[in-house]
PDB file of C-alpha atoms in Angstrom:
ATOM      1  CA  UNK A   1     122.172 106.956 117.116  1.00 97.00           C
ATOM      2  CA  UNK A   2     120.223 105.380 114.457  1.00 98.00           C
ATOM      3  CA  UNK A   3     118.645 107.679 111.843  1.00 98.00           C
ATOM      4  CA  UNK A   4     115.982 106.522 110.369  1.00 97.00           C
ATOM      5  CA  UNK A   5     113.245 107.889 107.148  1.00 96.00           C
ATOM      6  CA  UNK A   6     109.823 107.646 107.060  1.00 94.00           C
ATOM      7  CA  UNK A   7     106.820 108.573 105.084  1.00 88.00           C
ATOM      8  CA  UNK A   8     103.829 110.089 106.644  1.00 84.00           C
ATOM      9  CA  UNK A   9     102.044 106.512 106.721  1.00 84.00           C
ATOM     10  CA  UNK A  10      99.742 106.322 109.865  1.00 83.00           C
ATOM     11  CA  UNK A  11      98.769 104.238 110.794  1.00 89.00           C
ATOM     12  CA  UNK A  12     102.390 102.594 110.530  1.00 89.00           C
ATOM     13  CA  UNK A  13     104.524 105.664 110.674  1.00 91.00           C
ATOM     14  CA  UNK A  14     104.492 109.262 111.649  1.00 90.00           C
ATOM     15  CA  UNK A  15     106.449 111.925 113.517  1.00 93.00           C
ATOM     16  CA  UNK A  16     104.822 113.669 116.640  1.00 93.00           C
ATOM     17  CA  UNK A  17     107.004 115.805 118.397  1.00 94.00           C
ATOM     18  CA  UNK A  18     109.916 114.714 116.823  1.00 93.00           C
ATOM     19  CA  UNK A  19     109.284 111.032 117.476  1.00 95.00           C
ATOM     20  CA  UNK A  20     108.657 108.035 115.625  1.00 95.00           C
ATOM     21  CA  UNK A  21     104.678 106.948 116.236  1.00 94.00           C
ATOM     22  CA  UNK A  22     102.840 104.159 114.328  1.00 93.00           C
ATOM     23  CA  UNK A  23     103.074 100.120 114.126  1.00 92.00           C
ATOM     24  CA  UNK A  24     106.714  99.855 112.262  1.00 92.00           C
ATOM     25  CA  UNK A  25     108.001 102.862 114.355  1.00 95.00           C
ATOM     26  CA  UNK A  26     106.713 100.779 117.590  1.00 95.00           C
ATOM     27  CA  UNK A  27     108.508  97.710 116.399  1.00 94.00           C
ATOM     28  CA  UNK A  28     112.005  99.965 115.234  1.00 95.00           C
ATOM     29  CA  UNK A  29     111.571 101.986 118.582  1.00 97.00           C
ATOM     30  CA  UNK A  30     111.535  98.725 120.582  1.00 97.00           C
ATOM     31  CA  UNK A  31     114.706  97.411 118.610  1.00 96.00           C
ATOM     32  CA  UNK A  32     116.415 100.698 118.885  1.00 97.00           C
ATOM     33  CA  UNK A  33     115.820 100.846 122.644  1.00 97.00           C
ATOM     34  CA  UNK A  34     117.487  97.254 123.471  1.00 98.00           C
ATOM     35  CA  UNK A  35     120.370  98.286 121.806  1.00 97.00           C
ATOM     36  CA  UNK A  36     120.689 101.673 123.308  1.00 98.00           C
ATOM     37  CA  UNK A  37     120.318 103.542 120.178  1.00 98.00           C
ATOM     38  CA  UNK A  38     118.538 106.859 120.054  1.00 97.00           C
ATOM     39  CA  UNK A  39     116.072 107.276 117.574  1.00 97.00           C
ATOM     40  CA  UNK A  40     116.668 109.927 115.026  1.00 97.00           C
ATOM     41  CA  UNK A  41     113.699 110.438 112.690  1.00 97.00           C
ATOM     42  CA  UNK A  42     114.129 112.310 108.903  1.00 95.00           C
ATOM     43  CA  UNK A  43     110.753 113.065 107.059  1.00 92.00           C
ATOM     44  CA  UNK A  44     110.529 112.838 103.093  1.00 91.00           C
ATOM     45  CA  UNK A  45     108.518 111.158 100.778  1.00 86.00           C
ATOM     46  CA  UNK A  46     108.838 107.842  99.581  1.00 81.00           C
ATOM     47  CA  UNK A  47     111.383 107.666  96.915  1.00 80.00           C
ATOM     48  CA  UNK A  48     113.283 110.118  99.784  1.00 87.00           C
ATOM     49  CA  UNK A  49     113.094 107.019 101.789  1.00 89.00           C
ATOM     50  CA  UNK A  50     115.316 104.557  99.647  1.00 86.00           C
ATOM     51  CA  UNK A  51     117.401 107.455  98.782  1.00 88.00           C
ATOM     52  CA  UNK A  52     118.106 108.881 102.095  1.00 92.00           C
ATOM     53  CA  UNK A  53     119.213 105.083 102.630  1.00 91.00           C
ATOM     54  CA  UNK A  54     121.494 104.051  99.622  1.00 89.00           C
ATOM     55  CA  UNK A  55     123.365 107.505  99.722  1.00 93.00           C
ATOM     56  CA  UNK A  56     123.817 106.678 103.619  1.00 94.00           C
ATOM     57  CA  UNK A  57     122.523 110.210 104.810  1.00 95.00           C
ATOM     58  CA  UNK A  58     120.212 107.881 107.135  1.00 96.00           C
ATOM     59  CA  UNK A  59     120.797 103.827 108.193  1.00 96.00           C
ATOM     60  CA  UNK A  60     117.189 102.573 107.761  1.00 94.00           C
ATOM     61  CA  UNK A  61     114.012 103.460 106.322  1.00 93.00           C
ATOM     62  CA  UNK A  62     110.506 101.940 107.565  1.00 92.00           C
ATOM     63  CA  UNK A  63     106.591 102.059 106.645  1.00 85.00           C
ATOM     64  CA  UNK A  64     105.173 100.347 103.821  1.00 75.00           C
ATOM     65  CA  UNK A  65     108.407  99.251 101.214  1.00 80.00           C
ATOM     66  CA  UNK A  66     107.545  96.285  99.802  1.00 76.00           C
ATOM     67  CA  UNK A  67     110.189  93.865  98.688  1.00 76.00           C
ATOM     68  CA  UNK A  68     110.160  93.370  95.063  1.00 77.00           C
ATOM     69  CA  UNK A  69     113.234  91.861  93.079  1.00 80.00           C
ATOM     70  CA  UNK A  70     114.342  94.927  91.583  1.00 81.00           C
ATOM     71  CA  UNK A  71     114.500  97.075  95.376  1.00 79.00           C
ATOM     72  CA  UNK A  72     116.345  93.449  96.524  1.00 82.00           C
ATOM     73  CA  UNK A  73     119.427  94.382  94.544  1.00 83.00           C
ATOM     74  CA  UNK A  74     119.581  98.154  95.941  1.00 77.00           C
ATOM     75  CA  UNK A  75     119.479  97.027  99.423  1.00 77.00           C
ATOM     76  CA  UNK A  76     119.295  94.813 102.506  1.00 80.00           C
ATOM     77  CA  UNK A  77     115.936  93.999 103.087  1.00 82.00           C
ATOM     78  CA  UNK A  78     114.819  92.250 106.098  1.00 82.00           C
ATOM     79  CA  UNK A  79     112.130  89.526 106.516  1.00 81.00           C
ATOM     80  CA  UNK A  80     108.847  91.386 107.029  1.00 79.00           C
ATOM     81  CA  UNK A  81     107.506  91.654 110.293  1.00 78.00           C
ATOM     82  CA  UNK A  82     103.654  91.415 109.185  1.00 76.00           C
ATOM     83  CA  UNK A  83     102.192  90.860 105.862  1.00 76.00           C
ATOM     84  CA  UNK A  84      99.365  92.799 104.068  1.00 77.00           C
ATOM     85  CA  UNK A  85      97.896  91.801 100.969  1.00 79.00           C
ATOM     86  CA  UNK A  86      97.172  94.491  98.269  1.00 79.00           C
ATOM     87  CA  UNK A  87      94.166  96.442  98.442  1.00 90.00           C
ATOM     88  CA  UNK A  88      92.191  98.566  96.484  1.00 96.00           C
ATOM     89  CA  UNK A  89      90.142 102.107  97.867  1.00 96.00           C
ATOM     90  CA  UNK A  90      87.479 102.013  95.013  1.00 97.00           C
ATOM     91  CA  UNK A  91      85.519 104.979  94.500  1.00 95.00           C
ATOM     92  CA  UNK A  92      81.596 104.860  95.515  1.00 90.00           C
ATOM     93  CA  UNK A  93      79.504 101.761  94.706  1.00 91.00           C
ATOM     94  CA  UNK A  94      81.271 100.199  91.867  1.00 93.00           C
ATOM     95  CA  UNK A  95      82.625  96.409  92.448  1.00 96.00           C
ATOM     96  CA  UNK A  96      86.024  95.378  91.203  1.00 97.00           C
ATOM     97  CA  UNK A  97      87.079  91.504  91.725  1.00 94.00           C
ATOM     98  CA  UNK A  98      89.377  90.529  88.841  1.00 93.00           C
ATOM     99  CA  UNK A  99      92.160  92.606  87.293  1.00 92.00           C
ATOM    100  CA  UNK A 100      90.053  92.387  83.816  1.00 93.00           C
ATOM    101  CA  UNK A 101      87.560  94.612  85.935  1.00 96.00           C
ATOM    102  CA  UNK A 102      90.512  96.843  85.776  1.00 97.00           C
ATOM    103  CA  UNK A 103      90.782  97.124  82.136  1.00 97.00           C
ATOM    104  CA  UNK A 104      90.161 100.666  81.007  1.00 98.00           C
ATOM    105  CA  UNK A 105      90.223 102.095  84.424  1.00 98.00           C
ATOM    106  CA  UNK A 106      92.170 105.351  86.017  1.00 98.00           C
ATOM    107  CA  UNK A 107      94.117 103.719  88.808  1.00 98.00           C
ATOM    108  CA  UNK A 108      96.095 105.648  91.347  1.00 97.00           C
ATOM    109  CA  UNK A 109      99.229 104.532  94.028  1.00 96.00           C
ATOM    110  CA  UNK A 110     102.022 106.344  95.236  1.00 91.00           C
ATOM    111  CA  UNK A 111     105.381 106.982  92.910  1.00 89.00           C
ATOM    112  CA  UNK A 112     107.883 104.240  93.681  1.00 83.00           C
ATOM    113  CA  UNK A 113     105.393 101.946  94.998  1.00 84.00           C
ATOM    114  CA  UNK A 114     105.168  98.265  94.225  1.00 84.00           C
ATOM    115  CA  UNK A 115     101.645  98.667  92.350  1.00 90.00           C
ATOM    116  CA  UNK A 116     103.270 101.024  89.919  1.00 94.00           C
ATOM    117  CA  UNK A 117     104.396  97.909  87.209  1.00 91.00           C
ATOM    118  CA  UNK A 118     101.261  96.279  87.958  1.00 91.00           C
ATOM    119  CA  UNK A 119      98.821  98.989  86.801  1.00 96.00           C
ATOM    120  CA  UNK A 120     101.294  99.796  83.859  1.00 96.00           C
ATOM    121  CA  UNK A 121     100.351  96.367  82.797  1.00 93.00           C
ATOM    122  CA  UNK A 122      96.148  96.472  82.948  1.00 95.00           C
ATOM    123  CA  UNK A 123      95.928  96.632  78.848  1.00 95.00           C
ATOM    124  CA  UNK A 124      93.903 100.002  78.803  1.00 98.00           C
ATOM    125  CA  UNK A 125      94.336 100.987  82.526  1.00 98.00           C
ATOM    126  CA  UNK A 126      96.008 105.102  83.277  1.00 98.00           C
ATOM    127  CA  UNK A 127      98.568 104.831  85.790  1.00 98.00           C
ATOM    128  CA  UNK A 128      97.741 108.212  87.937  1.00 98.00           C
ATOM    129  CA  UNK A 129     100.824 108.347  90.531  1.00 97.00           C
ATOM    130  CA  UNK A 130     100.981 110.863  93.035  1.00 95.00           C
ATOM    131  CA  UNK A 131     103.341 111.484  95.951  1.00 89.00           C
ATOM    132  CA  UNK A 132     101.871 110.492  98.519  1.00 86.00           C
ATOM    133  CA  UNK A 133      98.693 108.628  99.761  1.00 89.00           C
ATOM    134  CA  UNK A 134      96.575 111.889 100.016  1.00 90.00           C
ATOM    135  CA  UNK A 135      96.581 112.348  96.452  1.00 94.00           C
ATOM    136  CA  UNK A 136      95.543 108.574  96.108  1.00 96.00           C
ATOM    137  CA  UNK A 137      92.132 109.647  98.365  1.00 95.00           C
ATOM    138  CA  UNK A 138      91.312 113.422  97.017  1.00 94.00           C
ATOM    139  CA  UNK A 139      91.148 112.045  93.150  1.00 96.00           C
ATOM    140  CA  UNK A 140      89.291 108.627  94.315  1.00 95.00           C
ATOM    141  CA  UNK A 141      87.034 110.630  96.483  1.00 92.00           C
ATOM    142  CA  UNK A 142      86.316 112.892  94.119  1.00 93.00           C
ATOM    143  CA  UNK A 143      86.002 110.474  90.801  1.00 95.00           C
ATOM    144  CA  UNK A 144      89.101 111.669  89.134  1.00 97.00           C
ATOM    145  CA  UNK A 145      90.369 107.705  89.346  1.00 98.00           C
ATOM    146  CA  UNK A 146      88.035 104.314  89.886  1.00 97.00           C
ATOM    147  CA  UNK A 147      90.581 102.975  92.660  1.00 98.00           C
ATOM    148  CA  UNK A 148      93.741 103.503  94.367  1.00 97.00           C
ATOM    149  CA  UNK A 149      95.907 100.589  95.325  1.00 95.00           C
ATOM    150  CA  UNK A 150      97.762 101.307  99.003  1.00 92.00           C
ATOM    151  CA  UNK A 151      97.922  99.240 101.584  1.00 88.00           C
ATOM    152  CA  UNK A 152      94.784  97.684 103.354  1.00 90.00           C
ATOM    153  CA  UNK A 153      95.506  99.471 106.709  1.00 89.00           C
ATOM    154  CA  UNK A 154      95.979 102.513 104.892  1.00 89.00           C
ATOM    155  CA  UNK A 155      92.881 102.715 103.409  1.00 93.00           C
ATOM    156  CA  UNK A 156      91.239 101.705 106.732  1.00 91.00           C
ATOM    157  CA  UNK A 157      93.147 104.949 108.493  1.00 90.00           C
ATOM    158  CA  UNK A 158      92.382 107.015 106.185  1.00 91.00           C
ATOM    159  CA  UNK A 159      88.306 106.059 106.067  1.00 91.00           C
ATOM    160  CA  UNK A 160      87.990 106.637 109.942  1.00 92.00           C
ATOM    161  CA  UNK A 161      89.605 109.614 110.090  1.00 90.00           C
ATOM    162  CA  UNK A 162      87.703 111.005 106.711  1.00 91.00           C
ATOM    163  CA  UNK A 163      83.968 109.557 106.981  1.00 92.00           C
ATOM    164  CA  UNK A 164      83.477 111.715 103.675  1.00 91.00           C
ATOM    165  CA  UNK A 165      85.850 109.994 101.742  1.00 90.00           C
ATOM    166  CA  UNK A 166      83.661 108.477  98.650  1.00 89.00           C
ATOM    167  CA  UNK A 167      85.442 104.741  98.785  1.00 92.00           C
ATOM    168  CA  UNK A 168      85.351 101.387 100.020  1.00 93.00           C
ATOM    169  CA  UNK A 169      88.235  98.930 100.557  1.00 94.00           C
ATOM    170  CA  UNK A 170      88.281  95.898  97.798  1.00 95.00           C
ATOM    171  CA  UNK A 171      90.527  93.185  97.384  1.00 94.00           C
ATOM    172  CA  UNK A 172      91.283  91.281  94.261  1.00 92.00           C
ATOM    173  CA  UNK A 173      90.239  87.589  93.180  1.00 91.00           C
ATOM    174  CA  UNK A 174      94.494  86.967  92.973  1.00 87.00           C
ATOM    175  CA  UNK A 175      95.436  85.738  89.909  1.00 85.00           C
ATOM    176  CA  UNK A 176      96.236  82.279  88.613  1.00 88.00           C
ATOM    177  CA  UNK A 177      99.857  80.635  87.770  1.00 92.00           C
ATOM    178  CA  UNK A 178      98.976  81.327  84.357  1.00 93.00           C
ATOM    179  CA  UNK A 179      97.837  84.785  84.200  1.00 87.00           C
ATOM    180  CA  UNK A 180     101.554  85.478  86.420  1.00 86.00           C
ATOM    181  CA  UNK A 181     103.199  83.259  83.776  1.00 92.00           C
ATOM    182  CA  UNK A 182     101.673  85.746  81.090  1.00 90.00           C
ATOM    183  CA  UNK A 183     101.703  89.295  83.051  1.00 86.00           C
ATOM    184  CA  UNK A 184     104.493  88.889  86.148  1.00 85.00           C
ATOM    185  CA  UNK A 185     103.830  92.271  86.687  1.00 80.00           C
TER     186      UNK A 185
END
């Protein structure tokens, strides 16, 4: 048996039926199968995810955790299998390209997730965190906050399955060696 957490991330992961469905849960199902493990799938949210796996009440946890340094000394982390870059849902018409567009702004993302550091440093920007991806789209829909940073295929999901959604999917100018140097975050 392998127990593994997830998020409700579709398009990556989800449980139907008490399965694992979605792009990572293909890939784990695929490994769990050659090795003869049955799947066991636990629910939660995202920080649920890393905790469920460093207090051991499940082996693995999969969809959408980002390596970052800090996570790195928590945990084994395994070489991605895919890489997305960041994305931003931005709410109606408005154009965002640089993170000075940023400045000022109410910015959403999930609790916990790698985006969290980098809006905390956008001199003037309001961190809005919510737990889960939902959250992210009501408040952007509805203008509460100018973007939400989640991943691209995210965004994507969430658009064709919610035409009303008021957003489009952006992606930043990335910034030079020198603005890192400055601002790693």
């Amino acid at each position: 048996v392998i127990r593994v957490a997830v998020q409700p991330y579709a398009p990556y992961t989800s449980v139907e039926a008490g399965k694992l469905t979605g792009l990572d849960s293909d890939i784990l199902n695929a490994a769990a199968e050659n090795l003869g493990l049955e799947v066991q799938p636990q629910l939660t949210d995202f920080n649920g995810m890393l905790g469920g796996v460093q207090s051991r009440r499940v082996d693995v946890a999969i969809g959408g955790i980002a390596w970052s340094a800090d996570r790195q000394k928590e945990g084994l982390f395994t070489d991605p299998a895919y890489y997305s870059p960041p994305a931003m849902a931005v709410h109606g018409s408005e154009t965002y390209s640089t993170i000075a567009d940023l400045e000022g702004k109410d910015l959403g993302t999930v609790t916990g997730y790698v985006w969290v550091k980098a809006i905390q440093a956008i001199p003037g920007a309001e961190l809005h965190a919510y737990p889960d991806a939902n959250g992210v789209f009501n408040d952007l829909s509805s203008g509460r906050i100018q973007a939400g940073f989640l991943d691209p295929l995210i965004i994507i999901d969430a658009k064709a399955k919610r035409p009303d959604f008021d957003f489009t999917t952006q992606y930043l100018t990335p910034p030079t060696a020198d603005q890192i140097k400055a601002v790693p975050a």
